[in-house]
Tab-separated table of C-alpha atoms in Angstrom:
chain	number	residue	atom	x	y	z
E	1089	MET	CA	90.839	95.460	118.381
E	1090	PHE	CA	91.172	97.250	115.043
E	1091	ASN	CA	89.264	100.339	113.921
E	1092	ILE	CA	88.125	100.279	110.276
E	1093	LEU	CA	87.007	103.488	108.609
E	1094	THR	CA	84.745	103.241	105.549
E	1095	LEU	CA	84.845	106.267	103.259
E	1096	ASN	CA	82.147	104.956	100.885
E	1097	LYS	CA	79.250	102.599	101.230
E	1098	ILE	CA	80.771	99.110	101.315
E	1099	ALA	CA	78.693	96.011	100.695
E	1100	GLN	CA	77.697	94.300	103.939
E	1101	CYS	CA	78.897	90.919	102.711
E	1102	GLY	CA	82.399	92.419	102.627
E	1103	LEU	CA	82.264	93.988	106.083
E	1104	ALA	CA	80.935	90.681	107.397
E	1105	GLN	CA	84.361	89.214	106.639
E	1106	LEU	CA	85.703	91.235	109.565
E	1107	GLY	CA	85.120	89.462	112.873
E	1108	GLY	CA	84.682	90.562	116.447
E	1109	ASN	CA	88.115	92.193	116.613
E	1110	TYR	CA	86.940	95.033	114.404
E	1111	THR	CA	85.015	98.237	114.980
E	1112	ILE	CA	83.620	99.633	111.718
E	1113	THR	CA	82.786	103.324	111.449
E	1114	ASP	CA	82.337	106.128	108.912
E	1115	ASP	CA	83.517	108.768	111.423
E	1116	VAL	CA	86.625	110.327	109.851
E	1117	SER	CA	87.791	111.612	113.249
E	1118	VAL	CA	88.509	108.051	114.412
E	1119	ASN	CA	92.194	107.080	114.543
E	1120	ALA	CA	91.681	104.174	112.180
E	1121	ASP	CA	93.975	101.186	111.712
E	1122	GLY	CA	92.539	100.532	108.297
E	1123	ILE	CA	90.425	102.224	105.624
E	1124	ILE	CA	88.140	100.585	103.086
E	1125	LEU	CA	86.867	102.755	100.244
E	1126	ARG	CA	85.722	102.867	96.682
E	1127	SER	CA	85.908	106.235	94.885
E	1128	PHE	CA	86.444	108.675	97.785
E	1129	LYS	CA	89.333	111.043	96.945
E	1130	MET	CA	91.895	110.851	99.755
E	1131	HIS	CA	94.572	113.237	98.469
E	1132	ASP	CA	93.488	116.142	100.670
E	1133	MET	CA	92.676	113.975	103.640
E	1134	GLU	CA	94.814	113.913	106.773
E	1135	LEU	CA	95.831	110.310	107.316
E	1136	PRO	CA	95.150	108.872	110.801
E	1137	ALA	CA	98.296	108.450	112.897
E	1138	GLU	CA	97.641	104.719	113.466
E	1139	LEU	CA	96.713	103.990	109.841
E	1140	LYS	CA	98.367	100.781	108.654
E	1141	ALA	CA	96.445	99.812	105.538
E	1142	ILE	CA	94.017	101.065	102.901
E	1143	ALA	CA	91.937	98.695	100.792
E	1144	ARG	CA	90.342	99.969	97.603
E	1145	ALA	CA	87.262	97.965	96.656
E	1146	GLY	CA	88.141	98.172	92.964
E	1147	ALA	CA	91.147	98.135	90.696
E	1148	GLY	CA	92.182	101.778	90.217
E	1149	THR	CA	93.958	103.615	93.055
E	1150	ASN	CA	94.286	107.108	91.566
E	1151	ASN	CA	92.128	108.449	94.398
E	1152	ILE	CA	94.723	107.386	97.002
E	1153	PRO	CA	98.019	109.206	97.733
E	1154	ILE	CA	100.259	106.208	97.065
E	1155	ASP	CA	103.624	107.944	97.522
E	1156	LYS	CA	102.573	109.454	100.831
E	1157	CYS	CA	101.350	106.077	102.035
E	1158	SER	CA	104.587	104.377	101.072
E	1159	GLU	CA	106.628	106.935	102.986
E	1160	LYS	CA	104.520	106.294	106.113
E	1161	GLY	CA	104.546	102.521	105.777
E	1162	ILE	CA	100.870	102.251	104.870
E	1163	VAL	CA	100.022	99.327	102.626
E	1164	VAL	CA	97.557	100.099	99.829
E	1165	PHE	CA	95.534	97.182	98.457
E	1166	ASN	CA	93.292	96.908	95.437
E	1167	THR	CA	91.064	94.105	94.200
E	1168	PRO	CA	92.261	93.032	90.770
E	1169	GLY	CA	89.865	90.799	88.900
E	1170	ALA	CA	86.980	91.210	91.346
E	1171	ASN	CA	85.037	93.433	88.943
E	1172	ALA	CA	86.493	91.999	85.715
E	1173	ASN	CA	83.349	90.201	84.544
E	1174	ALA	CA	81.177	93.295	85.020
E	1175	VAL	CA	83.567	95.405	82.935
E	1176	LYS	CA	83.864	92.686	80.294
E	1177	GLU	CA	80.111	92.655	79.823
E	1178	ILE	CA	79.814	96.436	79.479
E	1179	VAL	CA	82.682	96.523	76.953
E	1180	ILE	CA	80.757	94.075	74.770
E	1181	ALA	CA	77.662	96.242	75.250
E	1182	GLY	CA	79.704	99.294	74.274
E	1183	MET	CA	80.726	97.659	71.000
E	1184	LEU	CA	77.115	96.849	70.201
E	1185	LEU	CA	75.943	100.369	71.073
E	1186	ALA	CA	78.564	101.843	68.724
E	1187	SER	CA	77.837	99.381	65.928
E	1188	ARG	CA	74.073	99.464	65.777
E	1189	ASP	CA	73.151	103.033	66.818
E	1190	ILE	CA	70.810	101.582	69.408
E	1191	VAL	CA	70.884	104.796	71.447
E	1192	GLY	CA	69.928	106.944	68.465
E	1193	GLY	CA	67.118	104.563	67.544
E	1194	ILE	CA	65.694	104.568	71.052
E	1195	GLU	CA	65.795	108.350	71.281
E	1196	TRP	CA	64.077	108.673	67.906
E	1197	SER	CA	61.435	106.105	68.811
E	1198	ASN	CA	60.493	108.095	71.898
E	1199	THR	CA	59.692	111.143	69.728
E	1200	LEU	CA	57.057	109.324	67.655
E	1201	THR	CA	53.372	110.165	68.115
E	1202	GLY	CA	50.061	109.372	66.466
E	1203	ASP	CA	48.164	106.227	65.557
E	1204	ASP	CA	50.614	105.130	62.857
E	1205	VAL	CA	53.796	104.753	64.978
E	1206	ASP	CA	54.368	101.282	63.530
E	1207	LYS	CA	54.390	102.720	60.001
E	1208	GLN	CA	56.746	105.521	61.031
E	1209	VAL	CA	59.090	102.933	62.525
E	1210	GLU	CA	59.206	100.879	59.342
E	1211	LYS	CA	59.856	104.017	57.298
E	1212	GLY	CA	62.536	105.514	59.538
E	1213	LYS	CA	64.404	102.554	61.008
E	1214	SER	CA	66.908	102.434	58.135
E	1215	ASN	CA	68.439	105.644	59.501
E	1216	PHE	CA	69.781	103.625	62.433
E	1217	ALA	CA	71.080	100.574	60.624
E	1218	GLY	CA	74.517	99.413	61.678
E	1219	CYS	CA	76.921	96.541	61.285
E	1220	GLU	CA	77.551	93.277	63.081
E	1221	ILE	CA	80.643	92.693	65.183
E	1222	LYS	CA	81.085	89.114	64.013
E	1223	GLY	CA	84.056	88.898	61.661
E	1224	LYS	CA	85.420	92.265	62.753
E	1225	THR	CA	88.744	92.735	64.528
E	1226	LEU	CA	88.963	93.843	68.133
E	1227	GLY	CA	92.245	95.351	69.309
E	1228	ILE	CA	93.003	95.225	73.037
E	1229	ILE	CA	95.622	97.345	74.774
E	1230	GLY	CA	96.300	95.634	78.094
E	1231	LEU	CA	95.780	91.911	78.674
E	1232	GLY	CA	95.241	91.817	82.407
E	1233	ALA	CA	92.264	90.359	84.254
E	1234	ILE	CA	89.717	92.404	82.280
E	1235	GLY	CA	91.515	92.382	78.935
E	1236	ILE	CA	91.702	88.580	78.939
E	1237	LEU	CA	87.974	88.196	79.605
E	1238	VAL	CA	87.140	90.699	76.858
E	1239	ALA	CA	89.442	88.908	74.424
E	1240	ASN	CA	87.981	85.478	75.105
E	1241	ALA	CA	84.401	86.763	74.923
E	1242	ALA	CA	85.084	88.483	71.599
E	1243	ILE	CA	86.559	85.249	70.191
E	1244	ALA	CA	83.384	83.435	71.296
E	1245	LEU	CA	81.328	86.056	69.451
E	1246	GLY	CA	83.198	85.337	66.216
E	1247	MET	CA	85.575	88.290	66.219
E	1248	ASP	CA	89.238	88.316	65.407
E	1249	VAL	CA	91.289	89.627	68.320
E	1250	ILE	CA	94.730	91.182	68.497
E	1251	GLY	CA	96.169	92.288	71.818
E	1252	TYR	CA	99.217	94.120	73.151
E	1253	ASP	CA	100.678	93.857	76.640
E	1254	PRO	CA	104.442	94.036	77.256
E	1255	TYR	CA	103.895	92.845	80.833
E	1256	LEU	CA	101.750	89.797	80.052
E	1257	SER	CA	102.339	87.288	82.856
E	1258	VAL	CA	102.602	83.529	82.407
E	1259	ASP	CA	99.383	83.018	84.378
E	1260	SER	CA	97.535	85.520	82.213
E	1261	ALA	CA	98.894	83.998	79.004
E	1262	LEU	CA	97.582	80.582	80.080
E	1263	GLN	CA	94.087	82.034	80.504
E	1264	LEU	CA	94.117	83.728	77.103
E	1265	SER	CA	92.478	82.021	74.112
E	1266	ARG	CA	95.030	80.568	71.720
E	1267	HIS	CA	93.198	82.351	68.917
E	1268	VAL	CA	94.235	85.798	70.191
E	1269	HIS	CA	97.041	87.325	68.134
E	1270	LYS	CA	99.724	88.948	70.278
E	1271	ALA	CA	101.229	92.158	68.885
E	1272	ASN	CA	104.785	93.271	69.475
E	1273	LYS	CA	103.872	96.946	69.586
E	1274	PRO	CA	100.653	98.954	69.957
E	1275	GLU	CA	100.861	100.299	66.400
E	1276	GLU	CA	100.158	96.770	65.145
E	1277	VAL	CA	96.917	96.791	67.119
E	1278	TYR	CA	95.941	100.250	65.874
E	1279	ALA	CA	96.501	99.294	62.230
E	1280	ALA	CA	94.557	96.013	62.373
E	1281	ALA	CA	91.550	96.799	64.540
E	1282	ASP	CA	88.002	97.840	63.709
E	1283	TYR	CA	87.380	98.321	67.453
E	1284	ILE	CA	90.000	99.246	70.041
E	1285	THR	CA	89.485	98.842	73.779
E	1286	LEU	CA	91.801	100.027	76.548
E	1287	HIS	CA	92.535	98.052	79.714
E	1288	VAL	CA	95.606	99.634	81.307
E	1289	PRO	CA	96.063	101.688	84.500
E	1290	LEU	CA	96.389	105.470	84.326
E	1291	MET	CA	99.900	106.666	85.112
E	1292	ASP	CA	102.354	109.116	83.577
E	1293	ALA	CA	103.488	106.533	81.042
E	1294	THR	CA	99.950	105.739	79.840
E	1295	ARG	CA	98.313	109.167	80.014
E	1296	ASN	CA	97.058	110.185	76.541
E	1297	THR	CA	97.793	106.733	75.124
E	1298	ILE	CA	95.240	107.496	72.455
E	1299	ASN	CA	96.320	110.761	70.865
E	1300	SER	CA	96.623	112.160	67.363
E	1301	GLU	CA	99.712	110.097	66.619
E	1302	ALA	CA	98.126	106.839	67.760
E	1303	ILE	CA	94.956	107.654	65.821
E	1304	SER	CA	96.979	108.225	62.655
E	1305	TYR	CA	97.860	104.503	62.577
E	1306	MET	CA	94.209	103.431	62.818
E	1307	LYS	CA	91.706	102.418	60.170
E	1308	ASP	CA	89.185	104.995	58.986
E	1309	GLY	CA	85.930	104.499	60.873
E	1310	VAL	CA	87.499	102.849	63.903
E	1311	VAL	CA	85.524	102.624	67.177
E	1312	ILE	CA	87.441	103.382	70.393
E	1313	LEU	CA	86.197	102.122	73.747
E	1314	ASN	CA	87.542	103.391	77.079
E	1315	PHE	CA	86.303	101.641	80.208
E	1316	ALA	CA	89.678	101.961	81.993
E	1317	ARG	CA	90.419	105.619	82.855
E	1318	GLY	CA	89.433	108.914	81.253
E	1319	GLY	CA	92.985	110.273	81.053
E	1320	LEU	CA	94.069	107.467	78.712
E	1321	VAL	CA	92.455	109.286	75.772
E	1322	ASN	CA	93.272	112.859	74.734
E	1323	ASN	CA	89.836	114.495	74.475
E	1324	ASP	CA	90.871	117.200	72.030
E	1325	ASP	CA	92.461	114.677	69.683
E	1326	ILE	CA	89.520	112.270	69.805
E	1327	LYS	CA	87.015	115.058	69.087
E	1328	LYS	CA	89.047	116.203	66.071
E	1329	ALA	CA	89.242	112.618	64.814
E	1330	LEU	CA	85.488	112.263	65.178
E	1331	ALA	CA	84.876	115.518	63.291
E	1332	ASP	CA	87.238	114.385	60.513
E	1333	GLY	CA	85.527	111.002	60.233
E	1334	LYS	CA	88.684	109.090	61.144
E	1335	VAL	CA	86.971	107.735	64.289
E	1336	LYS	CA	83.385	106.539	63.944
E	1337	LYS	CA	82.449	106.432	67.643
E	1338	TYR	CA	84.112	106.953	70.995
E	1339	VAL	CA	82.501	105.021	73.863
E	1340	VAL	CA	83.682	106.335	77.220
E	1341	ASP	CA	82.720	105.336	80.762
E	1342	PHE	CA	84.105	108.575	82.233
E	1343	THR	CA	81.723	111.320	81.268
E	1344	ASP	CA	83.071	114.833	81.845
E	1345	SER	CA	82.468	118.358	80.598
E	1346	GLU	CA	84.685	117.743	77.556
E	1347	THR	CA	82.883	114.622	76.333
E	1348	VAL	CA	79.227	115.270	77.155
E	1349	ASN	CA	76.905	116.314	74.309
E	1350	GLN	CA	79.574	115.758	71.680
E	1351	GLN	CA	78.707	114.283	68.288
E	1352	GLY	CA	80.006	110.724	67.981
E	1353	ILE	CA	80.694	110.205	71.696
E	1354	ILE	CA	78.628	107.700	73.638
E	1355	ASN	CA	78.919	108.770	77.269
E	1356	ILE	CA	78.315	106.154	79.968
E	1357	PRO	CA	78.252	107.428	83.583
E	1358	HIS	CA	81.000	105.241	85.053
E	1359	LEU	CA	78.930	102.056	85.119
E	1360	GLY	CA	81.733	99.636	84.292
E	1361	ALA	CA	81.850	97.912	87.676
E	1362	SER	CA	78.415	99.013	88.880
E	1363	THR	CA	76.774	95.672	89.368
E	1364	GLU	CA	75.630	94.075	92.598
E	1365	GLU	CA	77.905	91.119	91.979
E	1366	SER	CA	80.959	93.268	91.285
E	1367	GLU	CA	80.468	95.474	94.324
E	1368	ASP	CA	80.048	92.397	96.517
E	1369	ASN	CA	83.146	90.708	95.068
E	1370	CYS	CA	85.277	93.821	95.547
E	1371	ALA	CA	84.061	94.398	99.106
E	1372	VAL	CA	84.756	90.803	100.157
E	1373	MET	CA	88.199	90.797	98.581
E	1374	ALA	CA	89.162	94.178	100.087
E	1375	ALA	CA	88.053	93.123	103.587
E	1376	GLN	CA	89.932	89.825	103.373
E	1377	GLU	CA	93.126	91.565	102.239
E	1378	ILE	CA	93.067	94.180	104.985
E	1379	ALA	CA	92.213	91.588	107.665
E	1380	ASP	CA	95.040	89.252	106.639
E	1381	TYR	CA	97.469	92.137	106.832
E	1382	LEU	CA	96.302	93.608	110.120
E	1383	GLU	CA	95.994	90.226	111.853
E	1384	ASN	CA	98.859	88.260	110.260
E	1385	GLY	CA	101.100	90.760	108.494
E	1386	ASN	CA	100.613	89.065	105.122
E	1387	ILE	CA	100.421	91.201	101.966
E	1388	LEU	CA	98.492	90.228	98.847
E	1389	ASN	CA	97.484	92.535	95.985
E	1390	SER	CA	99.259	95.658	97.226
E	1391	VAL	CA	100.066	98.406	94.744
E	1392	ASN	CA	102.953	99.872	96.765
E	1393	PHE	CA	104.445	96.921	98.690
E	1394	PRO	CA	105.452	93.453	97.470
E	1395	ASN	CA	103.249	90.397	97.878
E	1396	CYS	CA	104.687	88.610	100.905
E	1397	SER	CA	103.219	85.931	103.195
E	1398	LEU	CA	104.492	83.380	105.693
E	1399	PRO	CA	102.659	80.685	107.697
E	1400	GLU	CA	102.191	81.658	111.313
E	1401	ASN	CA	102.842	78.917	113.865
E	1402	ASN	CA	105.440	80.249	116.281
E	1403	VAL	CA	105.675	82.222	119.517
E	1404	GLY	CA	106.690	85.533	117.998
E	1405	ARG	CA	106.052	87.268	114.673
E	1406	ILE	CA	107.277	90.653	113.504
E	1407	THR	CA	107.094	92.514	110.189
E	1408	ILE	CA	109.491	95.168	108.951
E	1409	MET	CA	108.980	97.652	106.140
E	1410	HIS	CA	112.268	98.986	104.892
E	1411	LYS	CA	114.293	100.392	102.043
E	1412	ASN	CA	115.483	97.853	99.500
E	1413	ILE	CA	119.250	98.069	99.904
E	1414	PRO	CA	122.033	95.491	100.410
E	1415	ASN	CA	122.999	94.149	103.832
E	1416	VAL	CA	119.912	95.398	105.663
E	1417	ILE	CA	118.770	91.859	106.589
E	1418	ALA	CA	121.993	91.373	108.529
E	1419	LYS	CA	121.083	94.386	110.657
E	1420	PHE	CA	117.700	92.808	111.416
E	1421	THR	CA	119.173	89.492	112.473
E	1422	ASP	CA	121.655	91.327	114.679
E	1423	ALA	CA	118.812	93.189	116.391
E	1424	LEU	CA	117.058	89.856	116.885
E	1425	SER	CA	120.138	88.055	118.259
E	1426	SER	CA	118.428	87.433	121.632
E	1427	VAL	CA	115.735	85.230	120.028
E	1428	ASN	CA	115.761	82.235	117.713
E	1429	ILE	CA	114.500	83.019	114.195
E	1430	SER	CA	112.501	80.013	113.051
E	1431	ASP	CA	111.412	81.317	109.675
E	1432	MET	CA	111.814	84.439	107.574
E	1433	ILE	CA	110.809	85.819	104.174
E	1434	ASN	CA	111.893	88.998	102.415
E	1435	LYS	CA	110.368	90.460	99.250
E	1436	SER	CA	111.028	93.698	97.402
E	1437	LYS	CA	109.154	96.009	95.035
E	1438	GLY	CA	111.267	98.767	93.546
E	1439	ASP	CA	112.887	100.784	96.313
E	1440	ILE	CA	110.755	99.237	99.044
E	1441	ALA	CA	111.064	95.834	100.734
E	1442	TYR	CA	109.092	93.880	103.304
E	1443	THR	CA	110.271	91.232	105.752
E	1444	ILE	CA	108.269	88.836	107.916
E	1445	ILE	CA	110.087	87.017	110.712
E	1446	ASN	CA	108.791	84.202	112.934
E	1447	THR	CA	110.614	83.513	116.198
E	1448	ASP	CA	110.580	80.865	118.914
E	1449	HIS	CA	110.618	83.569	121.581
E	1450	GLU	CA	108.561	86.602	122.455
E	1451	ILE	CA	109.380	89.872	120.657
E	1452	THR	CA	110.347	92.355	123.366
E	1453	SER	CA	110.102	96.129	123.293
E	1454	ASP	CA	113.895	96.241	123.354
E	1455	ILE	CA	114.017	94.355	120.058
E	1456	VAL	CA	111.456	96.697	118.509
E	1457	GLU	CA	113.486	99.703	119.662
E	1458	LYS	CA	116.644	98.292	118.049
E	1459	LEU	CA	114.842	97.662	114.766
E	1460	ASN	CA	113.291	101.134	114.719
E	1461	SER	CA	116.753	102.650	115.205
E	1462	ILE	CA	117.994	101.158	111.943
E	1463	GLU	CA	118.136	103.952	109.363
E	1464	GLU	CA	116.611	101.942	106.534
E	1465	VAL	CA	113.519	100.874	108.519
E	1466	ILE	CA	110.227	102.530	107.641
E	1467	ARG	CA	107.858	100.730	110.030
E	1468	VAL	CA	107.925	97.827	112.465
E	1469	ARG	CA	104.857	95.866	113.562
E	1470	VAL	CA	104.740	93.141	116.216
E	1471	ILE	CA	102.022	90.710	115.127
E	1472	LYS	CA	102.395	88.548	118.212
């Protein structure tokens, strides 16, 4: 029986993926085996002693203490691609809002009074005229699950697209329209684009990606869209660029005290993935990931441990989290010398590695004790 703690409201279709071996609660005092959450900030939270896994129903994991989890052998999952279509659609909407001054026109329309509103509309509508996006160039920084969908949609709408992603995978490249131009450096994107959209995670290396230097490479009147993370854009630099006329509009899905009520900034209250379909997709994916790990020891879509899975069809199965150093596997096989190892897989991610071992014999407490005594071992779990 596993205890699952939910720290946000999780769609029922996701929780339904967890069978009778699970107790689901929102009581933070429970010594949970797993946590499923959305935006709850965990950094000041005391982690349960039995906690083995955290599943974020979404892509970003900035609200989870990743380093602390890694040290304790807690796998952190996210759900890449589950909300990609929702974000793609709102990015396209963001371009249209910035191009046509739809928001300004609606606000103005709601101020009109009298019996001749139709005449006032015809007289004043030219103040809100804009431009079409067809034929314009969209620059995309980050060609992951969302960036690819945005690129392909923009091509379908008649735009030219140029994208930059130094980590573009083979699978992602195969999904990308052949009409997308691939840049060798971000400056090529900045110089070519009429619209620039960001689709990269927030980390030290990407913080303030859009700053005064980056803006200096851009066309006059560029539109910048940020539906990824607020910290990717330097607020002071973007406001100066708006005041100078270098940037036409900044569309941001992360409204804060520095962006609200600012001329030229279209604030959207973090609606990127806020669709029923997206929330359902993320919940289902998060529940499936955490269940496969707790029940079988398999890891898929972890941000701190490597993807690692092995078919389960033997008497015994054990998983070992450990430091990624030479000769450690030999220590494991020595500790398991009393049983026959039928299958084994080892994967690494940076300084951390993960090993799954199937055996033809039962895993005894003596074996577990030997494995735990190995200096490089972080955590041992007997699956069966």
